[in-house]
mmCIF file of C-alpha atoms and ligand atoms in Angstrom:
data_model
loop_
_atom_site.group_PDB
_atom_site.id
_atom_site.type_symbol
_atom_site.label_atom_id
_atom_site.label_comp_id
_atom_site.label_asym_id
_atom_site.label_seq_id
_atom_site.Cartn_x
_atom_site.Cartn_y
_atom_site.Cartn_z
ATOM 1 C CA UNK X 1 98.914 107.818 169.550
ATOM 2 C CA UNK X 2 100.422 110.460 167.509
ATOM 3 C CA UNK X 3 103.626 110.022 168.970
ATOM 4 C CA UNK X 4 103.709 106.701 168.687
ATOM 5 C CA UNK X 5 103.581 106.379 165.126
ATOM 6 C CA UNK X 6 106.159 109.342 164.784
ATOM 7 C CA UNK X 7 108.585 107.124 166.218
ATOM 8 C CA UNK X 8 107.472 104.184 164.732
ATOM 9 C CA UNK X 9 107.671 105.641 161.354
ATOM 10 C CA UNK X 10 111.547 107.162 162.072
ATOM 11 C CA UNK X 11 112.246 104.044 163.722
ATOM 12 C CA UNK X 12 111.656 102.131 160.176
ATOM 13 C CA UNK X 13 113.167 104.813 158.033
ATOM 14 C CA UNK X 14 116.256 104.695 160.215
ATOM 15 C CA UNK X 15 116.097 101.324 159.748
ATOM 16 C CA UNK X 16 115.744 101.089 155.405
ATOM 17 C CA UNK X 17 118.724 103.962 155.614
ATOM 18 C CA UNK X 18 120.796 101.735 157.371
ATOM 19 C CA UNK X 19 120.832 99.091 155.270
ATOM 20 C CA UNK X 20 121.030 101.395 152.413
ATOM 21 C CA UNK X 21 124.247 102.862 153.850
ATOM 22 C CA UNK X 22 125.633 99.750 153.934
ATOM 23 C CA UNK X 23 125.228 99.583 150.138
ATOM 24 C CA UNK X 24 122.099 97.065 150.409
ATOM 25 C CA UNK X 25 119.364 97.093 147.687
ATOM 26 C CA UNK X 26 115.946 98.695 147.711
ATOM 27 C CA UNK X 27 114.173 95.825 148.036
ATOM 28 C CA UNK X 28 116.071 94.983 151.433
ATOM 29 C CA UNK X 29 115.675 98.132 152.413
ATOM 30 C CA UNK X 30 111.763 98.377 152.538
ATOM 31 C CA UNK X 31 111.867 94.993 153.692
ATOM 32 C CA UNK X 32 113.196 95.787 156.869
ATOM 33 C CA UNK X 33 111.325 99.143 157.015
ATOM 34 C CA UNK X 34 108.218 97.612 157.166
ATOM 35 C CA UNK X 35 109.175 94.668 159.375
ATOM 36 C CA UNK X 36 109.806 97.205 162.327
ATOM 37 C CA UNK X 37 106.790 99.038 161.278
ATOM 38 C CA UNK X 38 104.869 95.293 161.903
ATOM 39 C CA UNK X 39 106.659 94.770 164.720
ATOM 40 C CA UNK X 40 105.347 97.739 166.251
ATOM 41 C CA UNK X 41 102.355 96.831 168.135
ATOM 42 C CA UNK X 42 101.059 100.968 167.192
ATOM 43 C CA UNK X 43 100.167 100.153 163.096
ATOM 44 C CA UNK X 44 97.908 97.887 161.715
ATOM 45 C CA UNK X 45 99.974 95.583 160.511
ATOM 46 C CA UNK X 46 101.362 92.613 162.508
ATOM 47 C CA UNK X 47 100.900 92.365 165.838
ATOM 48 C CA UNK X 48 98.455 94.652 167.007
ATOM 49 C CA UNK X 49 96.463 95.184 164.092
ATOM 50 C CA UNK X 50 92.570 95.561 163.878
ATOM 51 C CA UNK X 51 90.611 92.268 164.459
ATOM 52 C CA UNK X 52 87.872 91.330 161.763
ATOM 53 C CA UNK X 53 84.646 90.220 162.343
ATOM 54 C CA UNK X 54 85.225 86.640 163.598
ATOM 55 C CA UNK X 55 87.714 88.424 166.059
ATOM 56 C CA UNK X 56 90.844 86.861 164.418
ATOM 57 C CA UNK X 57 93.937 89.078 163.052
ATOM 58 C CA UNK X 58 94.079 88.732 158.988
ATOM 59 C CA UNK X 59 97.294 90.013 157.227
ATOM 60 C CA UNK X 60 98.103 91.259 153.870
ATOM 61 C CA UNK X 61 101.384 92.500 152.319
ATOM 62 C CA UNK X 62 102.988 93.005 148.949
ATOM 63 C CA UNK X 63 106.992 93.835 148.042
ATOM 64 C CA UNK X 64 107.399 94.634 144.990
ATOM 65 C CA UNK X 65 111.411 95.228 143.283
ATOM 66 C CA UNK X 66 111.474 97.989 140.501
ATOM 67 C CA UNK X 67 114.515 96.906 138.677
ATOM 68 C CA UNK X 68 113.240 93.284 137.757
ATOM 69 C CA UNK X 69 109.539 93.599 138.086
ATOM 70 C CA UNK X 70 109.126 90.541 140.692
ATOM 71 C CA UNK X 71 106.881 90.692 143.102
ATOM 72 C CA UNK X 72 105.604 88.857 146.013
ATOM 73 C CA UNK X 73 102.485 88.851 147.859
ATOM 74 C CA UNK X 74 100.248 86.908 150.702
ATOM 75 C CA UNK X 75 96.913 87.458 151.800
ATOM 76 C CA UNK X 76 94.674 86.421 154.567
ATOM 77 C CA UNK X 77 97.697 85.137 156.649
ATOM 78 C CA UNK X 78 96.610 84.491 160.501
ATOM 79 C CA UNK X 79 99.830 83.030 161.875
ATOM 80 C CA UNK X 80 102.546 85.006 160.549
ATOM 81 C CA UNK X 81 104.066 88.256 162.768
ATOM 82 C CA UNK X 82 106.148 89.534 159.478
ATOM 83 C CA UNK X 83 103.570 88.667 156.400
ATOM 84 C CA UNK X 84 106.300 91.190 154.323
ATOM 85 C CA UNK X 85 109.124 88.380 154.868
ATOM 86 C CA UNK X 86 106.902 85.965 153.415
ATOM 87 C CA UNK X 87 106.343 88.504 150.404
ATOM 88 C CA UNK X 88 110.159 88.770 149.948
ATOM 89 C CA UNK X 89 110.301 84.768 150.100
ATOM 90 C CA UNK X 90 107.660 84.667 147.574
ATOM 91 C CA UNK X 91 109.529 86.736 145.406
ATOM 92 C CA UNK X 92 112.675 85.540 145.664
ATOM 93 C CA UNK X 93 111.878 82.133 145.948
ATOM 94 C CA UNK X 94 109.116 81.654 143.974
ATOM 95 C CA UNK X 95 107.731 81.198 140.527
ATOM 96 C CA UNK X 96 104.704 81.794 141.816
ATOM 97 C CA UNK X 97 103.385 86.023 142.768
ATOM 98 C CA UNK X 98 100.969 85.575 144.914
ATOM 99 C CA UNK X 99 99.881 83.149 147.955
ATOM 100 C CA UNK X 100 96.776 83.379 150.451
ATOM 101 C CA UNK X 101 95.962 82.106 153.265
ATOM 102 C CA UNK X 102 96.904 78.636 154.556
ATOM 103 C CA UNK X 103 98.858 77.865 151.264
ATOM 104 C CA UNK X 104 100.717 81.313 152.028
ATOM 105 C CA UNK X 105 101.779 79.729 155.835
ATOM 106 C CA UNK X 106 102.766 76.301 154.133
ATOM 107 C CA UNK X 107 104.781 78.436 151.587
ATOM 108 C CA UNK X 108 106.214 80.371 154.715
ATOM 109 C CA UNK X 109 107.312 77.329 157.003
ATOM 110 C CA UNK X 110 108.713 75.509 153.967
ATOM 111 C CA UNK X 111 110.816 78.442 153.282
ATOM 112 C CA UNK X 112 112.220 78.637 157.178
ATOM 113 C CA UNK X 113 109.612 81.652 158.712
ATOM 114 C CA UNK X 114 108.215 80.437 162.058
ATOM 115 C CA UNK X 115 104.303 80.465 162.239
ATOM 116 C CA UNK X 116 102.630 81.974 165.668
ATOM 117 C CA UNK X 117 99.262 81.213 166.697
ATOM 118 C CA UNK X 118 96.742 83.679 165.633
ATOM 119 C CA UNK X 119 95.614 85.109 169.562
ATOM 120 C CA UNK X 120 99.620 85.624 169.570
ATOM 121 C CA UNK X 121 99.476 88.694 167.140
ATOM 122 C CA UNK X 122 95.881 90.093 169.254
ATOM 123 C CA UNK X 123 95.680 92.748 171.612
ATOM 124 C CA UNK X 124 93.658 93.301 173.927
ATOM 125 C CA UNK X 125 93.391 97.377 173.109
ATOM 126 C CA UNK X 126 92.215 95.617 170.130
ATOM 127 C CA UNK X 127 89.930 93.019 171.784
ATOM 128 C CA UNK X 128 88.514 96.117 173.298
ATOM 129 C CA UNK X 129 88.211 98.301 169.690
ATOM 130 C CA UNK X 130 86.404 95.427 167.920
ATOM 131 C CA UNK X 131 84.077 95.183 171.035
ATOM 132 C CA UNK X 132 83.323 98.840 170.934
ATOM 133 C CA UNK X 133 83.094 99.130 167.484
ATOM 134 C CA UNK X 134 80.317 96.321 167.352
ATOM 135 C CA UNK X 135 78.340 97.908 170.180
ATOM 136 C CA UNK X 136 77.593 100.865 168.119
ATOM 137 C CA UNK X 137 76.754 98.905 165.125
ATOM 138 C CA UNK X 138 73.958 100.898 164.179
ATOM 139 C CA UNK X 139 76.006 104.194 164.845
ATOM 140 C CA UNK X 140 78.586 103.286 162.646
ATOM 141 C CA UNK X 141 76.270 101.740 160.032
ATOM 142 C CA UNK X 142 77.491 104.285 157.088
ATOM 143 C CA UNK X 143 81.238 103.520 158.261
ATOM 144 C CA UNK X 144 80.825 99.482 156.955
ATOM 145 C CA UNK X 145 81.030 100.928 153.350
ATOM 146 C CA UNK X 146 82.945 104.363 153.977
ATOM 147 C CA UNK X 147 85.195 102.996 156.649
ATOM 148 C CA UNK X 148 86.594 106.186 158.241
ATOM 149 C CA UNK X 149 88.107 104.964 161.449
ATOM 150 C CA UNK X 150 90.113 101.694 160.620
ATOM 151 C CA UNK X 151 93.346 102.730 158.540
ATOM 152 C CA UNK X 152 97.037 102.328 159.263
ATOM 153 C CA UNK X 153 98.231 100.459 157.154
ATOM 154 C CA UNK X 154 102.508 100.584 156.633
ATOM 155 C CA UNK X 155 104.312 101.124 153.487
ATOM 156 C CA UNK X 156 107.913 102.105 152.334
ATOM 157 C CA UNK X 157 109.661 103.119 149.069
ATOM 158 C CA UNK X 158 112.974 103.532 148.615
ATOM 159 C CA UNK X 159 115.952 104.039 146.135
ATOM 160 C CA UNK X 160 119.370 102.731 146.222
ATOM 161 C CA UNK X 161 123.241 103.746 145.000
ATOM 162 C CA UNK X 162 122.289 101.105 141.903
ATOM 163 C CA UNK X 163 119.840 103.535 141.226
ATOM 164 C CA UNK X 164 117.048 100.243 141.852
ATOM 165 C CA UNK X 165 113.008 101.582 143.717
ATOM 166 C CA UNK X 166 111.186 98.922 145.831
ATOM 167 C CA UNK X 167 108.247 99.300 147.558
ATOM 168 C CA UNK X 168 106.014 97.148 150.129
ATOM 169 C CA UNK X 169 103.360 97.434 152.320
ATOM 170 C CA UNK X 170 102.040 95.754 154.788
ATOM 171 C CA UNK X 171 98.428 95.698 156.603
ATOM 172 C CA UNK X 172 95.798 94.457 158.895
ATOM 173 C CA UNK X 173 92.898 95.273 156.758
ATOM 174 C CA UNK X 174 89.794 97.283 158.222
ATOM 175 C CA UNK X 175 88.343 96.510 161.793
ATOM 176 C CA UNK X 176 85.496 94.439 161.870
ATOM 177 C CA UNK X 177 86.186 93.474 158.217
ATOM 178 C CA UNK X 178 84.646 90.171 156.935
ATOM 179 C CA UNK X 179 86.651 87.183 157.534
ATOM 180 C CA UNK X 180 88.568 86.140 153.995
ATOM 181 C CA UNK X 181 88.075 90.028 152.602
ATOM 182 C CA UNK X 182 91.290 91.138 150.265
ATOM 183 C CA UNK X 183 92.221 94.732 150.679
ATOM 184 C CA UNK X 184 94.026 96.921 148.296
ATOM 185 C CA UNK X 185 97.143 96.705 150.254
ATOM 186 C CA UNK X 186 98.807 93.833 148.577
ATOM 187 C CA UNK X 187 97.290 93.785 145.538
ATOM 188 C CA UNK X 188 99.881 94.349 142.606
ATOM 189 C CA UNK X 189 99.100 98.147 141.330
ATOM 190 C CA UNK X 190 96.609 99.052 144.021
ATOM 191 C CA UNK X 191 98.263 99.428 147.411
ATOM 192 C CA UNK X 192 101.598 98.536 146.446
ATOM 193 C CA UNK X 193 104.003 98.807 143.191
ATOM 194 C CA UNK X 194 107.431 99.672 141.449
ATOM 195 C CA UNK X 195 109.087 99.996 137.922
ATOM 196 C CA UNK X 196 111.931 102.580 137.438
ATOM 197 C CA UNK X 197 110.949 103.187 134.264
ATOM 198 C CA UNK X 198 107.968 104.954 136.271
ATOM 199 C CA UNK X 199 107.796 104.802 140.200
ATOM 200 C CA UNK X 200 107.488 103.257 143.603
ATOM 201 C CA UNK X 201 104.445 103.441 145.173
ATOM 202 C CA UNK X 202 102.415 102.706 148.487
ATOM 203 C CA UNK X 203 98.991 103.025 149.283
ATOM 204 C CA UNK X 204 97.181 103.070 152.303
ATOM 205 C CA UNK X 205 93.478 104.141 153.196
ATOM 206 C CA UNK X 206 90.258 102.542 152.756
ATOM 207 C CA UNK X 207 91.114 99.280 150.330
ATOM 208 C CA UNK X 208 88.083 98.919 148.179
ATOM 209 C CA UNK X 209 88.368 102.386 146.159
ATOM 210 C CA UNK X 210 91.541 101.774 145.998
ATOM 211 C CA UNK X 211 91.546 98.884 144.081
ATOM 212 C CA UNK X 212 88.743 99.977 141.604
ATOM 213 C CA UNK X 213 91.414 102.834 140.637
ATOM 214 C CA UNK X 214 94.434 100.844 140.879
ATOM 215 C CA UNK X 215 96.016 103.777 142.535
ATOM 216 C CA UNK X 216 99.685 102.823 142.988
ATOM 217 C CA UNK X 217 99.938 102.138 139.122
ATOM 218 C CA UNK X 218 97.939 105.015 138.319
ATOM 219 C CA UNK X 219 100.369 107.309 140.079
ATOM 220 C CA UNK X 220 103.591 105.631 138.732
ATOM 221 C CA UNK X 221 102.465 105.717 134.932
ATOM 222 C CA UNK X 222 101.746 109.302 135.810
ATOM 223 C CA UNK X 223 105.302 109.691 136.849
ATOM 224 C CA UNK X 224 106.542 107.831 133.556
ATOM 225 C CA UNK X 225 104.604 110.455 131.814
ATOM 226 C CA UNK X 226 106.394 113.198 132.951
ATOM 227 C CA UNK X 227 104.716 114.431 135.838
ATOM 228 C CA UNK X 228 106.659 115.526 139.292
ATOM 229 C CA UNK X 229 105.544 112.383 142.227
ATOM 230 C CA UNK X 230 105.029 115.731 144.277
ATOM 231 C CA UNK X 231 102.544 117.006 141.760
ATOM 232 C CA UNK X 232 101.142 112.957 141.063
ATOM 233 C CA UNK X 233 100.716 111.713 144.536
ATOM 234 C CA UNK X 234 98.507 114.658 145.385
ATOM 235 C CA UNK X 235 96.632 114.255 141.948
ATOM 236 C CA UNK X 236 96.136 111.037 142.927
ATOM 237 C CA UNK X 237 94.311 111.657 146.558
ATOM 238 C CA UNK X 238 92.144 114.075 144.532
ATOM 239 C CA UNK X 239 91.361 111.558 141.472
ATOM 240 C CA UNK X 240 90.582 109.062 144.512
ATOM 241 C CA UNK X 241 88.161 111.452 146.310
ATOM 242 C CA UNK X 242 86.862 112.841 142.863
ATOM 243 C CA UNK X 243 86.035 109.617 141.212
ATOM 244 C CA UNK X 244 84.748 107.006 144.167
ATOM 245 C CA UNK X 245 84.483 109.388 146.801
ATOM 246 C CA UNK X 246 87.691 107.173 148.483
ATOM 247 C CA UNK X 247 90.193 108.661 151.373
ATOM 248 C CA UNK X 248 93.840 107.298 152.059
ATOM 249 C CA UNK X 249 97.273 108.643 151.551
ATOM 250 C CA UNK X 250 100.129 107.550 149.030
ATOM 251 C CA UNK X 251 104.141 107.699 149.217
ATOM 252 C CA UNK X 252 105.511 107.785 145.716
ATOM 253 C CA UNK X 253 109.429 107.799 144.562
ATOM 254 C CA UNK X 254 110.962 107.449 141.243
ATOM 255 C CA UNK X 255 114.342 106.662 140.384
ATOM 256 C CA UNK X 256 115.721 109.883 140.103
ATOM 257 C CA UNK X 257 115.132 110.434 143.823
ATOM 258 C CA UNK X 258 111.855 112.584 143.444
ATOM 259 C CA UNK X 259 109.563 111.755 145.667
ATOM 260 C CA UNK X 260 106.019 112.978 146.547
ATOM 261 C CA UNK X 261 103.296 112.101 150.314
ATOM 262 C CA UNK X 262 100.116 113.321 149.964
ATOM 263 C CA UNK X 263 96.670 112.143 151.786
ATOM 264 C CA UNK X 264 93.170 113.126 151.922
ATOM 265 C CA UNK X 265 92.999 111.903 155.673
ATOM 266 C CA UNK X 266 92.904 114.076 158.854
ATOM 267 C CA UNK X 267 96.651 112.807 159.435
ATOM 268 C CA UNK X 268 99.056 110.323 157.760
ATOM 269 C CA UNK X 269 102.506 109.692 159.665
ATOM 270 C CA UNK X 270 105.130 109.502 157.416
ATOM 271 C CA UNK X 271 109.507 110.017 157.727
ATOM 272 C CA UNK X 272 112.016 110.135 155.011
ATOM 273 C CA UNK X 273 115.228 110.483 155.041
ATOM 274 C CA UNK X 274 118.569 110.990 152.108
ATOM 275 C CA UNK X 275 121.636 111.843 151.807
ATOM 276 C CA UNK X 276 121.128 115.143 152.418
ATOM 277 C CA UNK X 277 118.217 115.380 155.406
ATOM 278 C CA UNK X 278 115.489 113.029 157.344
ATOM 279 C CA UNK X 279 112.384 114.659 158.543
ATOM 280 C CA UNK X 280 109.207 113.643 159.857
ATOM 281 C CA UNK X 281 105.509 114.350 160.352
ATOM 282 C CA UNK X 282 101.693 113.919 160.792
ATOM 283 C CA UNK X 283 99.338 115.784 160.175
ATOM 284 C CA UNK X 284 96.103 116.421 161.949
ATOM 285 C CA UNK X 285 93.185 118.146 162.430
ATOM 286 C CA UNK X 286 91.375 117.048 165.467
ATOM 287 C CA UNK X 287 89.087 114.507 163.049
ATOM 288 C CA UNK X 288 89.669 110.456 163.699
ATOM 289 C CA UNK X 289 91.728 108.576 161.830
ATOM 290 C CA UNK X 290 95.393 107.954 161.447
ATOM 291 C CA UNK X 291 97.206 106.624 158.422
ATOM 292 C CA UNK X 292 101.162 105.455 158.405
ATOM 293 C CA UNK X 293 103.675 105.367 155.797
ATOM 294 C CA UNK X 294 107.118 105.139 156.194
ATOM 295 C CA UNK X 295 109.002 106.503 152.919
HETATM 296 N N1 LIG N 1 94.105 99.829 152.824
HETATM 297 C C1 LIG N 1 93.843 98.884 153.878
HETATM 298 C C2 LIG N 1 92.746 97.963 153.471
HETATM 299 O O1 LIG N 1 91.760 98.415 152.916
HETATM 300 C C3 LIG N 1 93.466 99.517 155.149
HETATM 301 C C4 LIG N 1 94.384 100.564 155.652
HETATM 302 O O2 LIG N 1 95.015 101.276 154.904
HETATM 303 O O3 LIG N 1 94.487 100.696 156.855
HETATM 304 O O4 LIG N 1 92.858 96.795 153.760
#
């Protein structure tokens, strides 16, 4: 599906530059990024993400705004197909930060977001992936705590004319993962984060290393330091491998328009785009496993 997520990830950056060009903020930007990134039945995240153990679709996402600090987060959602617009709700609309699982929906339908049924964000491709997976149990034994397979989660950063970062990210967790099980993704500081004092950062890769570095704030008060995000976000996939043995990729941008992708993964999909050129790419090496940022 390499070719999917290329498009899927210029799709979404064409998308956040649009609204940027316009003169809209960061924060709307990566917004709607990652809304056609969950919208894309290729990424785990939204529809068509990986089913956990009780076969259901559980969704995390955090959006985070780097000019006020505010943030916004659900997790454990089953019946929404854009968890990130409940984020932004949550931070804009909320005194609250964070919101999981049925509380998160209330929050959701209170604030005008339509709830689906759960089988309405399953496919069968992944009906079929969670039924293969779990037929070669045994087989993938070591994967259950060194997931290799399961990761693709989305994520954007971006910068606007105000000179304001914003990041989110959005996710359907691991395949096969047990049922009420928090990933890194949108956890404040771990899959998701932005300051522009430092940097906007976006995680994605297997959750639970992750979050015992706090990755995303790692990275940025790297940046704050000093450091290049080219030079941090590949410091940080080698800190991650070094010190828990983890794997994932990061997108990192501060707000001088630096910016930095770096992974430890066979591949990792990511597109960017400024005022002066958009590119895109993937990397792979024939191993499994496909990772998706959009920056
Ligand atoms: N980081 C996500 C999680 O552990 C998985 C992923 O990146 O695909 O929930």
């Amino acid at each position: 599906m390499v070719e999917a997520h290329l498009n899927g990830v210029r799709n979404a950056a064409a998308t956040g530059w649009r609204v940027l060009e316009r003169g809209g903020s960061s924060l709307d930007a990566v917004e709607e990024a990652v809304v056609v990134m969950e919208d894309d039945e290729t990424f785990d995240a939204g529809r068509g993400s990986f089913l956990n153990h009780d076969g259901k679709v559980q969704l995390d996402a955090l959006i985070m705004d780097g000019a006020t600090l505010r943030a916004g987060g659900v997790g454990c959602v089953e019946r929404l197909r854009n968890p990130v617009r409940a984020a932004r709700k949550i931070l804009s609309e909320s005194p609250h930060v964070y919101f999981v699982a049925q509380g998160a929906e209330q929050f959701a339908a209170a604030h005008g977001l339509p709830l689906c049924k759960n089988e309405d964000l399953i496919l069968p491709r992944e009906v079929e992936r969670l039924r293969e997976y779990r037929s070669h149990l045994e087989e993938h034994r070591a994967d259950l705590f060194a997931p290799t397979i399961s990761h693709d989660t989305v994520g954007a950063v971006a910068l606007d004319r105000d000179g304001n970062i914003a990041a989110a990210t959005s996710t359907g967790g691991t395949l096969n993962k047990a049922p009420g099980r928090l990933g890194d993704s949108s956890l404040i500081g771990c899959g998701c984060y932005a300051d522009n004092l430092s940097a906007a950062a976006s995680t994605t890769g297997w959750g639970e290393p992750i979050m015992k570095l706090v990755l995303a704030k790692w990275a940025a008060d790297r940046v704050e330091s000093g450091s290049m995000p080219e030079w941090v976000a590949q410091e940080a996939m080698n800190y991650l491998k070094q010190r828990v043995n983890g794997h994932g990729g990061i997108i990192l941008l501060d707000a001088r328009g630096r910016f930095g992708i770096a992974h430890n993964t066979p591949r990792m999909a990511w597109a960017t785009r400024t005022t002066q050129n958009q590119e895109a790419g993937i990397q792979r090496n024939g191993a499994n496993g496909g990772f998706t940022s959009a920056i």
